[in-house]
Coordinates of C-alpha atoms in Angstrom, one line a residue:
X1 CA 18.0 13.8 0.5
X2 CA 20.6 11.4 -0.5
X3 CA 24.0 11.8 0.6
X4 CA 25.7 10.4 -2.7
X5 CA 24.8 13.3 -5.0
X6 CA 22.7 11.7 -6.8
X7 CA 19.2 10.7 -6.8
X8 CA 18.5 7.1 -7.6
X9 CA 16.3 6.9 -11.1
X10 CA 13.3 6.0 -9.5
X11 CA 10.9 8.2 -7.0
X12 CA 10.7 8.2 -4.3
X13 CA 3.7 2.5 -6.0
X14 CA -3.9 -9.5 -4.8
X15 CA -4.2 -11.1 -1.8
X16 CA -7.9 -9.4 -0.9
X17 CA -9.9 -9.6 2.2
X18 CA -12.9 -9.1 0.2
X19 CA -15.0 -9.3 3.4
X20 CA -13.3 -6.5 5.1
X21 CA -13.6 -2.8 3.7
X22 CA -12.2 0.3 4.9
X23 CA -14.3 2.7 3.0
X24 CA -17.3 1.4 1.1
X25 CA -17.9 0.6 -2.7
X26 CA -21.0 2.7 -3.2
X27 CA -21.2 5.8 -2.1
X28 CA -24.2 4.9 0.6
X29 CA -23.8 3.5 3.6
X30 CA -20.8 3.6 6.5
X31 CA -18.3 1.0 6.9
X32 CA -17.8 -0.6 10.3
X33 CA -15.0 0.1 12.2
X34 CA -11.7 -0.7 11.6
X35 CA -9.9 -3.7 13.7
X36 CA -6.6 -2.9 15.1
X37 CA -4.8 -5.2 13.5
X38 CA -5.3 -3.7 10.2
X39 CA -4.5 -0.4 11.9
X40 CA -1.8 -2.4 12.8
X41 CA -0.4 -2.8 9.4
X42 CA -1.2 0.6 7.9
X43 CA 0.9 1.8 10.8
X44 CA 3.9 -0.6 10.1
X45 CA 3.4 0.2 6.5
X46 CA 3.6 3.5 6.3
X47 CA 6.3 3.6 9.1
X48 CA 8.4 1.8 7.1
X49 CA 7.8 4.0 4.0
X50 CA 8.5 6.7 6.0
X51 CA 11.4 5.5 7.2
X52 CA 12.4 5.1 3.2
X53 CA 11.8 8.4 2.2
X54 CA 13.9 9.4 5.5
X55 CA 16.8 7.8 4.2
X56 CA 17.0 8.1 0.5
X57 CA 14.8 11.0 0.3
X58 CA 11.8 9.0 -1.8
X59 CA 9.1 6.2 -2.4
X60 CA 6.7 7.0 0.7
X61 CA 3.4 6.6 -2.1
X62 CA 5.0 4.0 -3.7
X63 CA 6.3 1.9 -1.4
X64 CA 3.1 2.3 1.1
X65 CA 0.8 1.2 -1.8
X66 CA 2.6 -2.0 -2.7
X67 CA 3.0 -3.5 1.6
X68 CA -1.0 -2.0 1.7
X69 CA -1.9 -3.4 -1.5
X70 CA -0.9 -7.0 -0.1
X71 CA -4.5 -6.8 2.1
X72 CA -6.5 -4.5 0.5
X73 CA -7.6 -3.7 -3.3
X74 CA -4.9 -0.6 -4.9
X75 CA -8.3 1.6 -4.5
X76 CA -8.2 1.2 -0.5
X77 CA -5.1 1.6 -0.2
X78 CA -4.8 4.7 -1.7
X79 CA -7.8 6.3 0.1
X80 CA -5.7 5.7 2.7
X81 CA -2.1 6.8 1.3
X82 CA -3.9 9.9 -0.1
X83 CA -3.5 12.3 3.2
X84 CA 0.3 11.6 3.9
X85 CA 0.6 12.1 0.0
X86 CA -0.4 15.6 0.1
X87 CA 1.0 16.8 3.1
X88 CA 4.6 15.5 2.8
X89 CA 4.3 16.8 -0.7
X90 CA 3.4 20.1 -0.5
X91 CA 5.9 20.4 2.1
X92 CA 8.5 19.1 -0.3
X93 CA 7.3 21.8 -3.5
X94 CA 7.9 24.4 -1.2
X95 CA 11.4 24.0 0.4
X96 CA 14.0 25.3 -2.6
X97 CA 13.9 28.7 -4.5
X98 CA 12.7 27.2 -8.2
X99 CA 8.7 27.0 -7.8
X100 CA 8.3 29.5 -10.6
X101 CA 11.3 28.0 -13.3
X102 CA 9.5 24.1 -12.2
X103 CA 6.1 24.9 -13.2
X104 CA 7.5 26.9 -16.9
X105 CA 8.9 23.7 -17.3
X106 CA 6.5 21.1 -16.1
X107 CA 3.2 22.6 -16.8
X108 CA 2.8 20.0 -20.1
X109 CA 3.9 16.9 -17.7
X110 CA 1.0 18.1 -15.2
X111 CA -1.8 19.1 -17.5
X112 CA -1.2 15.8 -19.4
X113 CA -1.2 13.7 -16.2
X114 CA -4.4 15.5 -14.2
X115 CA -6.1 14.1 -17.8
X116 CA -4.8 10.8 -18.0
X117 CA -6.1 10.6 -14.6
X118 CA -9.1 11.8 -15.8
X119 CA -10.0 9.6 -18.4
X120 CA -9.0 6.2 -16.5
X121 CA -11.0 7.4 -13.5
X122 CA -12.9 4.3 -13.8
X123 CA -10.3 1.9 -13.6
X124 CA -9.8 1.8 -9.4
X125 CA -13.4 0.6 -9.2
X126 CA -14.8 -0.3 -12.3
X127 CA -14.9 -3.9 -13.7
X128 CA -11.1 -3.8 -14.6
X129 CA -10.6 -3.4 -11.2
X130 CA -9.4 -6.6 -9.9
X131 CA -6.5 -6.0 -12.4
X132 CA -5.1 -3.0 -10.5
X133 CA -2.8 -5.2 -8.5
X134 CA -1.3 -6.9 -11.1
X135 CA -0.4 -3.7 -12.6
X136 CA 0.6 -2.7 -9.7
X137 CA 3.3 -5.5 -9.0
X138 CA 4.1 -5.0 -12.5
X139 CA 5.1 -1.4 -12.1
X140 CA 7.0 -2.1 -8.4
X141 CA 9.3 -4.9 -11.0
X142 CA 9.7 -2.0 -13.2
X143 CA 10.7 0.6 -10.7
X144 CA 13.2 -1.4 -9.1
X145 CA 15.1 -2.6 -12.0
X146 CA 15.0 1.3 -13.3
X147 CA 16.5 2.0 -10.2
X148 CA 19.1 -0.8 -9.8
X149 CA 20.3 -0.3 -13.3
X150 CA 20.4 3.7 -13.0
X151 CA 19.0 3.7 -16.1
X152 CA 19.0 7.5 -18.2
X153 CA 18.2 9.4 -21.2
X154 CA 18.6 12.9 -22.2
X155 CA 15.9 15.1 -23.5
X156 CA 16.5 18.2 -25.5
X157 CA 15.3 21.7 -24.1
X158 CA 13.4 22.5 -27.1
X159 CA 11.4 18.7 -26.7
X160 CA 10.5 18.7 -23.1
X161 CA 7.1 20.6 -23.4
X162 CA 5.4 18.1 -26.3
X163 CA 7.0 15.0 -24.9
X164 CA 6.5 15.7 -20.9
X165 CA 2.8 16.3 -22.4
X166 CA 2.5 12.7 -23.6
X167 CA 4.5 11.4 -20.8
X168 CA 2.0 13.1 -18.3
X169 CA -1.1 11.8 -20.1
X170 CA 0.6 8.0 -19.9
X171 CA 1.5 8.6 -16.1
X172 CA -1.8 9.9 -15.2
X173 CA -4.0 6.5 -17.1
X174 CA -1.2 4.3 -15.3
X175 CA -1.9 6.4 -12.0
X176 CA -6.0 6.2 -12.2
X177 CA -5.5 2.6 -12.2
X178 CA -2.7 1.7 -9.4
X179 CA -1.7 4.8 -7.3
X180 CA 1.6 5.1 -8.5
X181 CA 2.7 8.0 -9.9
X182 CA 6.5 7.2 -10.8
X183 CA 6.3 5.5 -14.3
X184 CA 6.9 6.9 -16.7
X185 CA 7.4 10.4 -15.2
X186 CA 10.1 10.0 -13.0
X187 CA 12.7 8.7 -15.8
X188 CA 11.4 11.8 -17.9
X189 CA 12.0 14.3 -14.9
X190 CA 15.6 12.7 -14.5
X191 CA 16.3 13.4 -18.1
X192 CA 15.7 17.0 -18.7
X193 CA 18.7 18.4 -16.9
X194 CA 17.6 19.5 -13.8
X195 CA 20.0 20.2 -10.8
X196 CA 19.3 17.6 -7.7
X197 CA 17.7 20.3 -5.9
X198 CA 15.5 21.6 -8.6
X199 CA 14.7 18.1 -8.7
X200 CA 13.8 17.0 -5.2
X201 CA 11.6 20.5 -5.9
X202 CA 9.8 19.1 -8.8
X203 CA 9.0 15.6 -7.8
X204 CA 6.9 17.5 -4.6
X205 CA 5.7 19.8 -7.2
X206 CA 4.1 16.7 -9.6
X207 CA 3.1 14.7 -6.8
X208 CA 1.3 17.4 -5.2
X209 CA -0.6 17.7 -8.1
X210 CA -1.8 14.1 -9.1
X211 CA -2.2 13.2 -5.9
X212 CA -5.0 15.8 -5.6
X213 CA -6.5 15.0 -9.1
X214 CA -6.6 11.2 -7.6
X215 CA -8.6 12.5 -4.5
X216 CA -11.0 13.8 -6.9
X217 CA -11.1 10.6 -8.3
X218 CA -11.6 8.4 -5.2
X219 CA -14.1 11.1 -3.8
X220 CA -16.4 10.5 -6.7
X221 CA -16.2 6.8 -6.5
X222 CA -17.5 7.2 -2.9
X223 CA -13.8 6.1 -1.4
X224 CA -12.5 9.1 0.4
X225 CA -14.8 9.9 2.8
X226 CA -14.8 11.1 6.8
X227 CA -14.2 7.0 6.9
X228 CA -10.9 6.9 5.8
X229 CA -10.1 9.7 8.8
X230 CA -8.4 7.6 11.0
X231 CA -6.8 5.1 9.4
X232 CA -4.9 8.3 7.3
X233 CA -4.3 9.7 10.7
X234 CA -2.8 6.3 11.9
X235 CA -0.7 6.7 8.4
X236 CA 0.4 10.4 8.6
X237 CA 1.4 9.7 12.5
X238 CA 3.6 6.9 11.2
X239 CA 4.9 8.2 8.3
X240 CA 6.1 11.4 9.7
X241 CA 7.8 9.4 12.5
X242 CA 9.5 6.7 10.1
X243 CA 11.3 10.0 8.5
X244 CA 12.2 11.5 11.3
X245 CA 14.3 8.4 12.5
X246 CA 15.1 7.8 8.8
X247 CA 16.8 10.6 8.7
X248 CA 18.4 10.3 12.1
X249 CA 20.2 7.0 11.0
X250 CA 20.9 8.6 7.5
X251 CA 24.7 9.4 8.4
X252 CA 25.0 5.5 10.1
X253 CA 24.2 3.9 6.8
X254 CA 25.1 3.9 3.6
X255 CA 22.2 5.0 1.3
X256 CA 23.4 3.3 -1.7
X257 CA 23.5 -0.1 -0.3
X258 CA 19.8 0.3 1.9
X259 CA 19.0 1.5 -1.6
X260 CA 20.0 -2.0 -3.6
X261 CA 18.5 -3.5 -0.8
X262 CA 15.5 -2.1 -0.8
X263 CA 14.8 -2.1 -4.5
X264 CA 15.8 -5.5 -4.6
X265 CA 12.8 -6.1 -1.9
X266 CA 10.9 -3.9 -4.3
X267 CA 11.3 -6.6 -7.0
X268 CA 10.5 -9.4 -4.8
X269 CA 7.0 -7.9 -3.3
X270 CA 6.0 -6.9 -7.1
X271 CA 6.6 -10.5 -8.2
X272 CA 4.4 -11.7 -5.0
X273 CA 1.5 -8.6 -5.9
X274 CA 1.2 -9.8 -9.6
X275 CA 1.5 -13.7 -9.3
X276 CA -1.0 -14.0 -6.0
X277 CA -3.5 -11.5 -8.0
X278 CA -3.3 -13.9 -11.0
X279 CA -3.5 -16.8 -9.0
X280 CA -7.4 -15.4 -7.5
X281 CA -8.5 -14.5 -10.8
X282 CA -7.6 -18.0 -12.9
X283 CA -8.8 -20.5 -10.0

């Protein structure tokens, strides 16, 4: 977790190959296998992501979608970003004491997210498809600057329930279509008042559960299937070690500038995800 006492206001996600598939379109037929140097980059990927979320305590999804989603459609890259998702997650909604007080609170944010999801399930494979990435770089501009600017609002007690409902639904059509899972929930989960803890708790808590309603998602379009087993392997090996020497180097750096840093980076590969995807769609 962060050292500062604070958590930054952001969690902690088109150049295609359009020859080279990880998992196929349709839901017949096997893709061939994977080179290594694609394994390659899923591994420095998701090293790297790991080695974020060792340091500042977030981003692993996010951050892994946007370096993925420089080779590879938002759709493939989160077949593959799925498995690391989960597991790191439900680890994370179970370490702290406040389960039972999280899901009172957040059951609106989580019902209204699994059916956003739900109704843009089309939108990681269907014809608006090739727009994924644009959003995608869109939302990495947006996360960044939300977390440079530490931006904040307050919500009262007695609105959380009927707002965190529409928030949820918002989040979850956003997520169907990119993978990320941060805008606009993360700003909401900031402003409700909960302690750091309770809030490192929470955000395993919500990502646990959209990730899971996205794996429904992909595992209907035919993309999460026994072909996406090793490259996640390659991804959960990696992103477990990038924690574990994220967090060794933790006390060595100081969070807060890695943190500009990085967001600043953030910014920078959003503008290059959007402009490159607009750039194959208009020529």
């Amino acid at each position: 977790m962060c050292n500062s006492g604070t958590l930054p206001a952001f969690v902690i996600a088109e150049g295609l190959l359009r020859n080279l598939q990880i998992v196929p379109i349709a839901r017949i037929g096997q893709c061939a296998g994977m080179s290594d140097p694609l394994l390659l980059l899923i591994a420095a990927a998701f090293l790297f992501a790991g080695f974020v979320k060792g340091v500042i305590g977030l981003g692993l999804p996010t951050v892994s979608m946007g370096l993925l989603a420089v080779t590879m459609q938002p759709s493939h890259a989160l077949a593959i970003v799925i498995v690391p998702a989960v597991v790191t997650n439900i680890w994370q909604t179970f370490v702290g004491p406040y389960l039972r007080d999280i899901m009172r609170r957040l059951w609106p944010l989580m019902v209204g997210t699994v059916i956003g999801i739900w109704l843009n399930a089309g939108m990681l494979t269907g014809p608006y498809a090739r727009y994924g990435t644009i959003v995608l770089g869109v939302l990495l501009v947006i996360y960044a600057i939300i977390g440079l600017n530490k931006f904040s609002f307050n919500v009262a007690r007695r609105d959380e329930k009927w707002i965190g409902g529409i928030v949820g639904v918002m989040t979850g059509v956003v997520s169907a279509a990119t993978g990320v899972q941060v805008i606009p929930s993360m700003p909401f989960m900031q402003s409700i008042g909960m302690e750091k803890d309770e809030l490192v708790q929470a955000l395993g808590v919500f990502f646990t559960v959209a990730t899971v309603a996205l794996a429904f998602n992909l595992t209907s379009a035919g993309l999460l299937t026994a072909a996406t087993a090793w490259p996640g392997a390659v991804a959960m090996a990696a992103s477990f070690t990038g924690m574990f020497v994220g967090q060794a180097v933790r006390s060595r750096l100081q969070p807060e500038t890695f943190r500009r840093w990085f967001l600043i980076a953030m910014i920078l590969l959003g503008l290059y995800l959007a402009g490159s995807a607009v750039y194959n769609i208009v020529r």
